[in-house]
Short mmCIF file of C-alpha atoms in Angstrom, two decimals:
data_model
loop_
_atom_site.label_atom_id
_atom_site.label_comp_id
_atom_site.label_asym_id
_atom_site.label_seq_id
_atom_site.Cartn_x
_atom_site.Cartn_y
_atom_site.Cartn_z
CA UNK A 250 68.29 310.45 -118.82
CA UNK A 251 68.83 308.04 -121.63
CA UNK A 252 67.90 304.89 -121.31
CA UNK A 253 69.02 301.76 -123.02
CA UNK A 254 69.40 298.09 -122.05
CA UNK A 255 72.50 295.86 -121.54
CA UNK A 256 73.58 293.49 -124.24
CA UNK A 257 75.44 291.43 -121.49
CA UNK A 258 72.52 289.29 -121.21
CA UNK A 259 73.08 287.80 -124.45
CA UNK A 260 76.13 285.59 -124.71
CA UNK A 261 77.45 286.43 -128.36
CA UNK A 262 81.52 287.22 -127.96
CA UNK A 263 82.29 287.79 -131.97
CA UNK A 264 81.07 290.33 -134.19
CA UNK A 265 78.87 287.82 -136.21
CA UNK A 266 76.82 286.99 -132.71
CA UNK A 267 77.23 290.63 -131.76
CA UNK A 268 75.01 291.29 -134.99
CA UNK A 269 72.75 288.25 -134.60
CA UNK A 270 72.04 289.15 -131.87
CA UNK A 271 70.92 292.93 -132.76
CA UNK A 272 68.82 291.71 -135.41
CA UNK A 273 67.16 288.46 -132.93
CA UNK A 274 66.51 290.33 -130.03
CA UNK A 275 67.60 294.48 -129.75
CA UNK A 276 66.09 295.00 -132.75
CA UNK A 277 62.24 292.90 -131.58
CA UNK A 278 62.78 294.93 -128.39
CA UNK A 279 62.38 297.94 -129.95
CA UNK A 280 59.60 297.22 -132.16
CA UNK A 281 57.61 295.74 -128.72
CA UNK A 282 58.33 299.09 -127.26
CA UNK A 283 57.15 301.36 -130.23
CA UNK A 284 60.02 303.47 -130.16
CA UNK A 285 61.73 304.41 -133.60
CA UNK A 286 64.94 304.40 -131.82
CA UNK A 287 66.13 302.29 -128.82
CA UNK A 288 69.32 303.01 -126.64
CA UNK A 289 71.58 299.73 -125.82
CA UNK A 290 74.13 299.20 -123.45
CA UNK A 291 76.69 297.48 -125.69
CA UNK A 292 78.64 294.59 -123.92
CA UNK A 293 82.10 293.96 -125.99
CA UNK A 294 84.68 291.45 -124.40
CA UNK A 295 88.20 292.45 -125.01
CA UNK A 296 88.88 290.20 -127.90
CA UNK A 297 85.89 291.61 -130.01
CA UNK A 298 86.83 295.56 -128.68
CA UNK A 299 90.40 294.87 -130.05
CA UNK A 300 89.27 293.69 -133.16
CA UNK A 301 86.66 296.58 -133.92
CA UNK A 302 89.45 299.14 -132.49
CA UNK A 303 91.92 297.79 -135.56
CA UNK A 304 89.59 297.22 -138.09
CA UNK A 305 87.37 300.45 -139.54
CA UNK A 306 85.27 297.78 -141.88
CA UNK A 307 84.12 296.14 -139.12
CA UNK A 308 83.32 299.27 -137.18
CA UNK A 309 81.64 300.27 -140.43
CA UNK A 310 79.67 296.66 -140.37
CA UNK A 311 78.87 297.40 -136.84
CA UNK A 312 77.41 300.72 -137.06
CA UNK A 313 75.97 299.86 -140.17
CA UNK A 314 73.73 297.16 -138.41
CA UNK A 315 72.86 299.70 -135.85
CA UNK A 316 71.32 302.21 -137.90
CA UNK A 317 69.07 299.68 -139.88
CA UNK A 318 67.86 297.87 -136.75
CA UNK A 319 66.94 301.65 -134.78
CA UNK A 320 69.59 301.68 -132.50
CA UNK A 321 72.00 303.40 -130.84
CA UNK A 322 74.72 303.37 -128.55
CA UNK A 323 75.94 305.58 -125.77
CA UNK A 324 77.35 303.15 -123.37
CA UNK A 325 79.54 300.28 -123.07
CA UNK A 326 79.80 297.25 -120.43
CA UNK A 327 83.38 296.87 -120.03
CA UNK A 328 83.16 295.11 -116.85
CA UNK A 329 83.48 291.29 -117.63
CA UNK A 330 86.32 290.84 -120.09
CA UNK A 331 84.61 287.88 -121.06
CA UNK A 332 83.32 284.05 -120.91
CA UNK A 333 80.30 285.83 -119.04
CA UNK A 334 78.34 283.13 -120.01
CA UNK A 335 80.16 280.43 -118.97
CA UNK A 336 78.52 277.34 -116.93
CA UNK A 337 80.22 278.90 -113.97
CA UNK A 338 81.46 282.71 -114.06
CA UNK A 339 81.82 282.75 -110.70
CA UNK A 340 84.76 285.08 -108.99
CA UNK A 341 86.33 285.23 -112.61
CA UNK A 342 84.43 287.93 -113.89
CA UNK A 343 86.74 289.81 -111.72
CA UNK A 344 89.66 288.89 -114.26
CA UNK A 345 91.48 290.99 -115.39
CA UNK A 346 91.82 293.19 -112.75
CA UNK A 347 93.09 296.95 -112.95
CA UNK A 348 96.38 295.95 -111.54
CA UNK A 349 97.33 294.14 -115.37
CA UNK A 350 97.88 296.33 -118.46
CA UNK A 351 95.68 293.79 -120.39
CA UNK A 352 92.58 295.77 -118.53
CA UNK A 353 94.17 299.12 -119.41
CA UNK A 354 94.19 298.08 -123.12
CA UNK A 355 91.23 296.10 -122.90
CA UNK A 356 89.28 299.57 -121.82
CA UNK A 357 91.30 301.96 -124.18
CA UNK A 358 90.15 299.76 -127.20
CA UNK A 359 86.00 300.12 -125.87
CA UNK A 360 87.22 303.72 -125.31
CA UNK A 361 87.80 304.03 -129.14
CA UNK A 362 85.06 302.05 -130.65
CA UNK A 363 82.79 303.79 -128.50
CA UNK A 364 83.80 307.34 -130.42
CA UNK A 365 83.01 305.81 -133.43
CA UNK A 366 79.66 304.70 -132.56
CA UNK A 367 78.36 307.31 -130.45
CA UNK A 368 75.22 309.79 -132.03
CA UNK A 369 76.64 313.27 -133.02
CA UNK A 370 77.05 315.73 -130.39
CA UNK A 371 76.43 312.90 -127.84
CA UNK A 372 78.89 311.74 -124.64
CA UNK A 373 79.61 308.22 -123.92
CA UNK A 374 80.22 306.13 -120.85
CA UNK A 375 82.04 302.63 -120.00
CA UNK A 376 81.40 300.74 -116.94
CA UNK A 377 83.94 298.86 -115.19
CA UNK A 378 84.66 296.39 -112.37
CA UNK A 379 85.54 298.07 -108.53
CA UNK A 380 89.72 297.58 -109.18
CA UNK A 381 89.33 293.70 -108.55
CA UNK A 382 88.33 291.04 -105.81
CA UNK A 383 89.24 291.82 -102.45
CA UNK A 384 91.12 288.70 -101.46
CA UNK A 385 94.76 288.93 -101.58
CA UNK A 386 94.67 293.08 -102.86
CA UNK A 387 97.87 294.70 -101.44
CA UNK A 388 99.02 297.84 -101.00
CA UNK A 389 101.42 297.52 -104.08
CA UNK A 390 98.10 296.42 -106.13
CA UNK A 391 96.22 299.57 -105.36
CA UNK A 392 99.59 301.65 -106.34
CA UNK A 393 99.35 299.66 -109.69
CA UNK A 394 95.88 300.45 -110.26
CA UNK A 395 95.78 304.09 -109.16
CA UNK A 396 98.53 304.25 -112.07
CA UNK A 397 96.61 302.36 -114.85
CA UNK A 398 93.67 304.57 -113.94
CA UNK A 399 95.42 307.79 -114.27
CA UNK A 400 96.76 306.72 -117.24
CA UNK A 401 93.49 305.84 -118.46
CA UNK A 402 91.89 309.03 -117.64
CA UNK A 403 94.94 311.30 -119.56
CA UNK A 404 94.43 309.16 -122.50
CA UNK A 405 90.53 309.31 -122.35
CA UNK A 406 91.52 313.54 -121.87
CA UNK A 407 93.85 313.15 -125.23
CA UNK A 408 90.66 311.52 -127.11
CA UNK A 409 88.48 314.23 -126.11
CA UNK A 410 91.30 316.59 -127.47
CA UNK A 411 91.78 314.75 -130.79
CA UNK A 412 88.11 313.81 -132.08
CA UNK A 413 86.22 316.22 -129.92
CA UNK A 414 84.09 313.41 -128.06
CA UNK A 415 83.92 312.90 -124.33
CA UNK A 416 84.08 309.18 -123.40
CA UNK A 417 84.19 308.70 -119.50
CA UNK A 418 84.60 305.76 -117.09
CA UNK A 419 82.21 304.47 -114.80
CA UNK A 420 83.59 303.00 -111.67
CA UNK A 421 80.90 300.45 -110.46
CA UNK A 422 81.10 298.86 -106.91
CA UNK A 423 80.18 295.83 -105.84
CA UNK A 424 79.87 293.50 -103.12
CA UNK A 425 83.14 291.99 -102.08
CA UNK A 426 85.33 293.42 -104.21
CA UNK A 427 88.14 295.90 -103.16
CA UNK A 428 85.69 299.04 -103.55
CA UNK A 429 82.35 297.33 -102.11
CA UNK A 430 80.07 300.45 -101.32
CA UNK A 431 79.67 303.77 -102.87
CA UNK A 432 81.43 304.94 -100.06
CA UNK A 433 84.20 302.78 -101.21
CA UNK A 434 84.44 304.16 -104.45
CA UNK A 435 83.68 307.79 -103.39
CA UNK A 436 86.75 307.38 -100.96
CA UNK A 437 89.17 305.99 -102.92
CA UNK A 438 88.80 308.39 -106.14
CA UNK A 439 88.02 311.65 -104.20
CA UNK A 440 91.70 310.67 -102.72
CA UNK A 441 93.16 310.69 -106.43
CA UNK A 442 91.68 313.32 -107.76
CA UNK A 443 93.49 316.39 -106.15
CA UNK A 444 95.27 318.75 -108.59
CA UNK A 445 98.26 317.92 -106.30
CA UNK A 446 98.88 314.49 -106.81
CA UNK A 447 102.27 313.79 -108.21
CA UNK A 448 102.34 313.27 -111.70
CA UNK A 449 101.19 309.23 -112.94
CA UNK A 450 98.95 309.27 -109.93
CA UNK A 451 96.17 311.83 -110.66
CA UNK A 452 92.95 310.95 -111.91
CA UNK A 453 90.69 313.13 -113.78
CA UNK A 454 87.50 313.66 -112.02
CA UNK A 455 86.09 315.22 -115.43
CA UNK A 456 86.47 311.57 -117.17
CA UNK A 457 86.73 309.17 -114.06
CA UNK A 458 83.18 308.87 -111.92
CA UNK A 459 81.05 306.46 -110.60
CA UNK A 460 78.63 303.71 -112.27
CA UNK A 461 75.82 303.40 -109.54
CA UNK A 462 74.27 299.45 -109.75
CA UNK A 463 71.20 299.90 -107.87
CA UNK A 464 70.58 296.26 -107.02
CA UNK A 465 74.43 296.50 -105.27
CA UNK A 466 73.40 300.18 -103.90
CA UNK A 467 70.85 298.17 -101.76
CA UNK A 468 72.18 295.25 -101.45
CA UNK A 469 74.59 297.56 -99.23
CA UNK A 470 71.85 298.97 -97.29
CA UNK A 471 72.78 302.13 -98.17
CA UNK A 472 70.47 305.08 -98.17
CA UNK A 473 70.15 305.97 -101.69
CA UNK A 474 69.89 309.64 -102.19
CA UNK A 475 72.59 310.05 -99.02
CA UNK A 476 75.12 307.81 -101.40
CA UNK A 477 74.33 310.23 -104.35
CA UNK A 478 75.03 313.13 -102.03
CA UNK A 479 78.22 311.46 -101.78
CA UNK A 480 79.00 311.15 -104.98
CA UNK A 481 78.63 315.17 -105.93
CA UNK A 482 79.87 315.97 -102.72
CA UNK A 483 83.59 314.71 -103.52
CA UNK A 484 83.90 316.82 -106.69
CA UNK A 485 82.78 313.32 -108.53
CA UNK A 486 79.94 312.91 -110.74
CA UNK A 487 77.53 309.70 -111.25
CA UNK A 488 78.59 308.81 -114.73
CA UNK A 489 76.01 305.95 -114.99
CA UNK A 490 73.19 303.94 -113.52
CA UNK A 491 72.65 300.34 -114.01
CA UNK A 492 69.32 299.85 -113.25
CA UNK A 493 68.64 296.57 -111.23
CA UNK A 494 66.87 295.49 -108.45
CA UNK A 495 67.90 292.87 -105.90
CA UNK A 496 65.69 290.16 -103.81
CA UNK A 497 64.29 291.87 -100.44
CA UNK A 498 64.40 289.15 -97.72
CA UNK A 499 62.15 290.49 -94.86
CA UNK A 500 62.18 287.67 -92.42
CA UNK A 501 64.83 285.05 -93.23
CA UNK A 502 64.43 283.15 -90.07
CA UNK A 503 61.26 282.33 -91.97
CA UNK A 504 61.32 278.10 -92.78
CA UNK A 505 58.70 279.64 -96.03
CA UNK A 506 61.47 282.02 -96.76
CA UNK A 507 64.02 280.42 -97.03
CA UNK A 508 63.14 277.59 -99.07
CA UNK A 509 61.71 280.36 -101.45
CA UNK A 510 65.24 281.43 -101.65
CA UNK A 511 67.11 278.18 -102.65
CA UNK A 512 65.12 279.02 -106.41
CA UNK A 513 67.85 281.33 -106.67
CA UNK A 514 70.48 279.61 -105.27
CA UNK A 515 72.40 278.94 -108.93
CA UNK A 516 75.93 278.54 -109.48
CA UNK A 517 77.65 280.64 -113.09
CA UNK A 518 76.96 283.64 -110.98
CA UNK A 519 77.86 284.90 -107.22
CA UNK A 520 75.16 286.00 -105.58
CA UNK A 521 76.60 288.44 -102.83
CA UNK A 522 73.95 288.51 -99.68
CA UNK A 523 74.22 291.13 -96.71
CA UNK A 524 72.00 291.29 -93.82
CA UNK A 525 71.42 294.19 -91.45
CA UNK A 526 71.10 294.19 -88.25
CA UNK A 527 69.46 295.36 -84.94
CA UNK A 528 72.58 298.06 -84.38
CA UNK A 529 72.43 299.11 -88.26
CA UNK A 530 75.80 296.81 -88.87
CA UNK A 531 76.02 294.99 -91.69
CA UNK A 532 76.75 291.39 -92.26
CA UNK A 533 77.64 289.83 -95.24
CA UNK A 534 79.06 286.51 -97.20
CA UNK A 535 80.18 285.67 -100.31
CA UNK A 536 77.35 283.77 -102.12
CA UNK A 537 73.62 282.69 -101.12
CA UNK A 538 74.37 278.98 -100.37
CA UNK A 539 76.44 280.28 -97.57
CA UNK A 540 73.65 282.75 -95.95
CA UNK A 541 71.20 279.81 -96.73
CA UNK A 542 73.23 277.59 -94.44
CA UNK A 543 73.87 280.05 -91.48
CA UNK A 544 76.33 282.48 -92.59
CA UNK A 545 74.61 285.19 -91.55
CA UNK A 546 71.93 286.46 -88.69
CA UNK A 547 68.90 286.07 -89.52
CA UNK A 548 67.34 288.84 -86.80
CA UNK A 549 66.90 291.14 -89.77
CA UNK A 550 66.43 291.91 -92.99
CA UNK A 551 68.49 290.18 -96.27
CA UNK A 552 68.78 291.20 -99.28
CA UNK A 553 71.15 289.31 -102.20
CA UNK A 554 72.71 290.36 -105.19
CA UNK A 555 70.60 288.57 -107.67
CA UNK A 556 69.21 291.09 -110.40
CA UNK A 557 65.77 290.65 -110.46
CA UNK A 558 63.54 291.87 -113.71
CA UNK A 559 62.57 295.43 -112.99
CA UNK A 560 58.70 294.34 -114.16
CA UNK A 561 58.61 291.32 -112.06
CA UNK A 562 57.13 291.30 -108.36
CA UNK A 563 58.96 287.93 -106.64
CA UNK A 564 56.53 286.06 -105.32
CA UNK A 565 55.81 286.38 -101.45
CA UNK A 566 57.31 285.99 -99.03
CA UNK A 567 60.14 287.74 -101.19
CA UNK A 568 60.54 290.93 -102.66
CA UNK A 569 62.96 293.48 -105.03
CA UNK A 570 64.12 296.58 -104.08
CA UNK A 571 62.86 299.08 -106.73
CA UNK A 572 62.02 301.36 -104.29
CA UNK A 573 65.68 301.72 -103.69
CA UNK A 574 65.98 302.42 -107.85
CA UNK A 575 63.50 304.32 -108.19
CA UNK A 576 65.25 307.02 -105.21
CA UNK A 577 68.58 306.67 -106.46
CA UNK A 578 67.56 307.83 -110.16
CA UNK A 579 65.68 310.66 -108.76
CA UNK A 580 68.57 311.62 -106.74
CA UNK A 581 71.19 311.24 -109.54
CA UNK A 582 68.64 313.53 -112.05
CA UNK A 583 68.64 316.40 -109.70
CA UNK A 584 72.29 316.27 -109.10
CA UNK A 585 74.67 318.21 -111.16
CA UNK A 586 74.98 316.59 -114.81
CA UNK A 587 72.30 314.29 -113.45
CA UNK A 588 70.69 314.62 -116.82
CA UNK A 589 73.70 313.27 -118.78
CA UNK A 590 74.20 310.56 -116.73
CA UNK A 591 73.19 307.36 -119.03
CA UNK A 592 70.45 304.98 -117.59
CA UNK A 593 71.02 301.43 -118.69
CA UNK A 594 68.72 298.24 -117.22
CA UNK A 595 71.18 295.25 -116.66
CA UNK A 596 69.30 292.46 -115.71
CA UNK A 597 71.79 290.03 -117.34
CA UNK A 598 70.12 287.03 -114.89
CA UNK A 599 67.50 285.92 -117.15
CA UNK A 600 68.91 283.18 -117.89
CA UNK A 601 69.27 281.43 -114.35
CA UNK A 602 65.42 282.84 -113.33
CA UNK A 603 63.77 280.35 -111.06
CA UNK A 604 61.79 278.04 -113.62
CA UNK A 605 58.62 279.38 -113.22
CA UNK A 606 59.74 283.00 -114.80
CA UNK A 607 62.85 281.76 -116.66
CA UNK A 608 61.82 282.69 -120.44
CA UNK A 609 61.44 279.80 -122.75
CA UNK A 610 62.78 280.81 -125.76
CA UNK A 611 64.02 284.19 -127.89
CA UNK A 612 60.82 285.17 -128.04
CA UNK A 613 59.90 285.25 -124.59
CA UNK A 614 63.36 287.03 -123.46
CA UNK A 615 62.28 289.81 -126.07
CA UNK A 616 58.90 290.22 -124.27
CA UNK A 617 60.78 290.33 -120.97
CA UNK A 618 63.17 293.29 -122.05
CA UNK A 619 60.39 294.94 -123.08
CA UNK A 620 58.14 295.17 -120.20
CA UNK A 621 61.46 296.08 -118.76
CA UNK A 622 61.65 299.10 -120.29
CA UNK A 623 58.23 300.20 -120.11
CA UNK A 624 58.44 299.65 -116.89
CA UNK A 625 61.25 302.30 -116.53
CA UNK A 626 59.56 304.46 -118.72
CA UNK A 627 56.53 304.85 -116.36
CA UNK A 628 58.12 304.54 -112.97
CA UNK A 629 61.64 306.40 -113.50
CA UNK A 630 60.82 310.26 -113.86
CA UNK A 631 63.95 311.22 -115.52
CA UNK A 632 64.35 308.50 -118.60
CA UNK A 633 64.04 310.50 -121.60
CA UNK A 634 60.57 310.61 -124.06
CA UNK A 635 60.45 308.17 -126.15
CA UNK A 636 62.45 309.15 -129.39
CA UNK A 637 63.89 312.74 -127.54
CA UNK A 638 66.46 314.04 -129.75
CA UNK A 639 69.66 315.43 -128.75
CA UNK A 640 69.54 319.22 -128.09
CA UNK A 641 73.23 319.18 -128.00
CA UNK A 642 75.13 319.08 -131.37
CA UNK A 643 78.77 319.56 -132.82
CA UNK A 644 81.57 319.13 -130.30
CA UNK A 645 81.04 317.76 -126.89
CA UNK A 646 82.54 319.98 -124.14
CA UNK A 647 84.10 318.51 -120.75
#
């Protein structure tokens, strides 16, 4: 697999930060990892993806700074629109949903750039957000977005036609929202996929699959090769990984526990916690400060959406689910096309660590990434040698 790290944890929203940032802290990454190339998982909010999509120059800027910083790009982060930064991000990262036509565009334009930036001979991916929050979604919501998704996969099928490169989407659940589980997702596309689905309604399984977040993959409880089985099973395919870990709660009727929790209690970003029961059911609420103050049971296990640095061990009593990673990417790499599928880290969190592992500066963030990385390199089986080259080259095939 190719692996590559998210840009979302950077909060540059123009082209000049977009390339300050390349040069500050993609391009120190790559150095500290000793690879003459490094993948990134490019995040551009819609206003910067419309501009690139109408303007070649800055394309041409764009890729420009690529190549003379070692990078490359096979994936794009389409899943917060922007203001991901914000103080509080909260439930509007969810905005705009796939029920308005300024999504639709918003992912057509990444859709484009992305051709334009992608290796030669290589197949790209964008990840995006589980049709919307679940509050409020109605019947004549899901019609809408069953549309704009059909409509995104025939023009994603006319793209391939006309340049010859394959960009596909990456559905990506997530806790709360209106496709919360792998299950979810698997459901709801597997159901739009048939060949005999009336016309505006079909969506392409070849260009339409599933972005698998590994820190929501156990913050489901899910078994993680099962949910990959899943996945194939429907005729789908696992387009992506986002490789993350979330915090392991073992005991949470624990007074230690628990107060170790309130370190990641912070408010730009929800922080989705389930718990599982006795009977296998699970429980969940919204955000942490919720479970914290008796939302949930505490007779078993938590675990909360908080992506955790795939290097860093939590300090006891508290721990991250890599384990869960580490089976899902093994599952994904001997599934079919589990080779293509694009690995990316997003641990976009950095920035609200607890204090005692929050990075101090540039410098220290750059570190951070790094060790990220080499931690994937020597615990995932399927990322890619350092520096692999493609063995595909010319036209990418469906």
């Amino acid at each position: 697999m190719h692996l590559s790290y998210c840009t979302n944890v950077h909060p540059a929203e123009d082209l000049d930060g977009v390339l300050a940032q390349l040069e500050r802290y993609a391009a120190p990454v790559r150095r500290a990892t000793g690879r003459e190339r490094l993948g990134i998982g490019l995040w551009l909010p819609a206003a910067l993806a419309h501009r690139l999509d109408a303007s070649a120059p800055d394309r041409d800027r764009l890729r420009g700074a690529l190549d003379r910083h070692g990078l490359e790009v096979r994936t794009l982060n389409a899943f917060p629109a922007g203001g991901f930064h914000a103080e509080v991000v909260g439930r509007d990262v969810y905005h705009p949903d796939w029920t308005r036509p300024e999504r639709l565009a918003y992912t057509l334009a990444c859709a484009r750039v992305l051709t334009d930036l992608l290796p030669p001979g290589a197949a790209g991916s964008i990840s995006t957000l589980p049709l919307g929050w679940r509050t409020g979604w109605t019947t004549r919501d899901d019609e809408a977005a069953t549309r704009a998704l059909a409509a995104l996969s025939a023009e994603l099928r006319a793209l391939a036609d006309r340049t010859g490169v394959v960009v596909r989407l990456a559905v990506e659940p997530e806790p709360g929202c209106v496709l919360d589980t792998v299950d979810d997702v698997v459901g709801w596309l597997a159901d739009r996929t048939g060949t005999d689905r009336p016309a505006g309604t079909r969506i392409d399984p070849a260009l339409v699959g599933v972005c698998l977040d590994t820190c929501h993959l156990a913050v489901s409880f899910a078994d993680p090769a099962a949910a990959v089985r899943r996945v194939t099973d429907a005729g789908l395919r696992v387009v992506k990984v986002q490789a993350s870990a979330a915090l392991h709660v073992a005991d949470p009727a624990d007074l230690e526990t628990r107060s170790a929790l309130t370190r990641f209690a912070e408010p730009r970003y929800l922080h989705q916690t389930r718990a599982l029961d006795a009977a296998g059911r699970v429980h969940g609420v919204d955000d942490l400060p919720e479970a914290l103050a008796g939302g949930l049971p505490r007779t078993g296990p938590w675990r909360v959406h908080f992506h955790v640095p795939l290097h860093h061990d939590p300090a006891p009593p508290l721990s991250a689910t890599t384990d869960v990673l580490r089976t899902a990417v093994d599952a994904v790499a001997r599934a079919p096309h589990g080779r293509e599928t694009h690995l990316d880290v997003e641990t976009y969190t950095w920035g609200v660590l607890p204090a005692d592992v929050l990075p101090t500066g540039a410098d220290e963030l750059v570190a951070g990434i790094a060790a990220e990385l080499r931690w994937a390199a020597d615990h995932l089986e399927a990322v890619e040698a350092p520096d692999a080259v493609l063995t595909t080259t010319g036209r990418n095939t469906l």
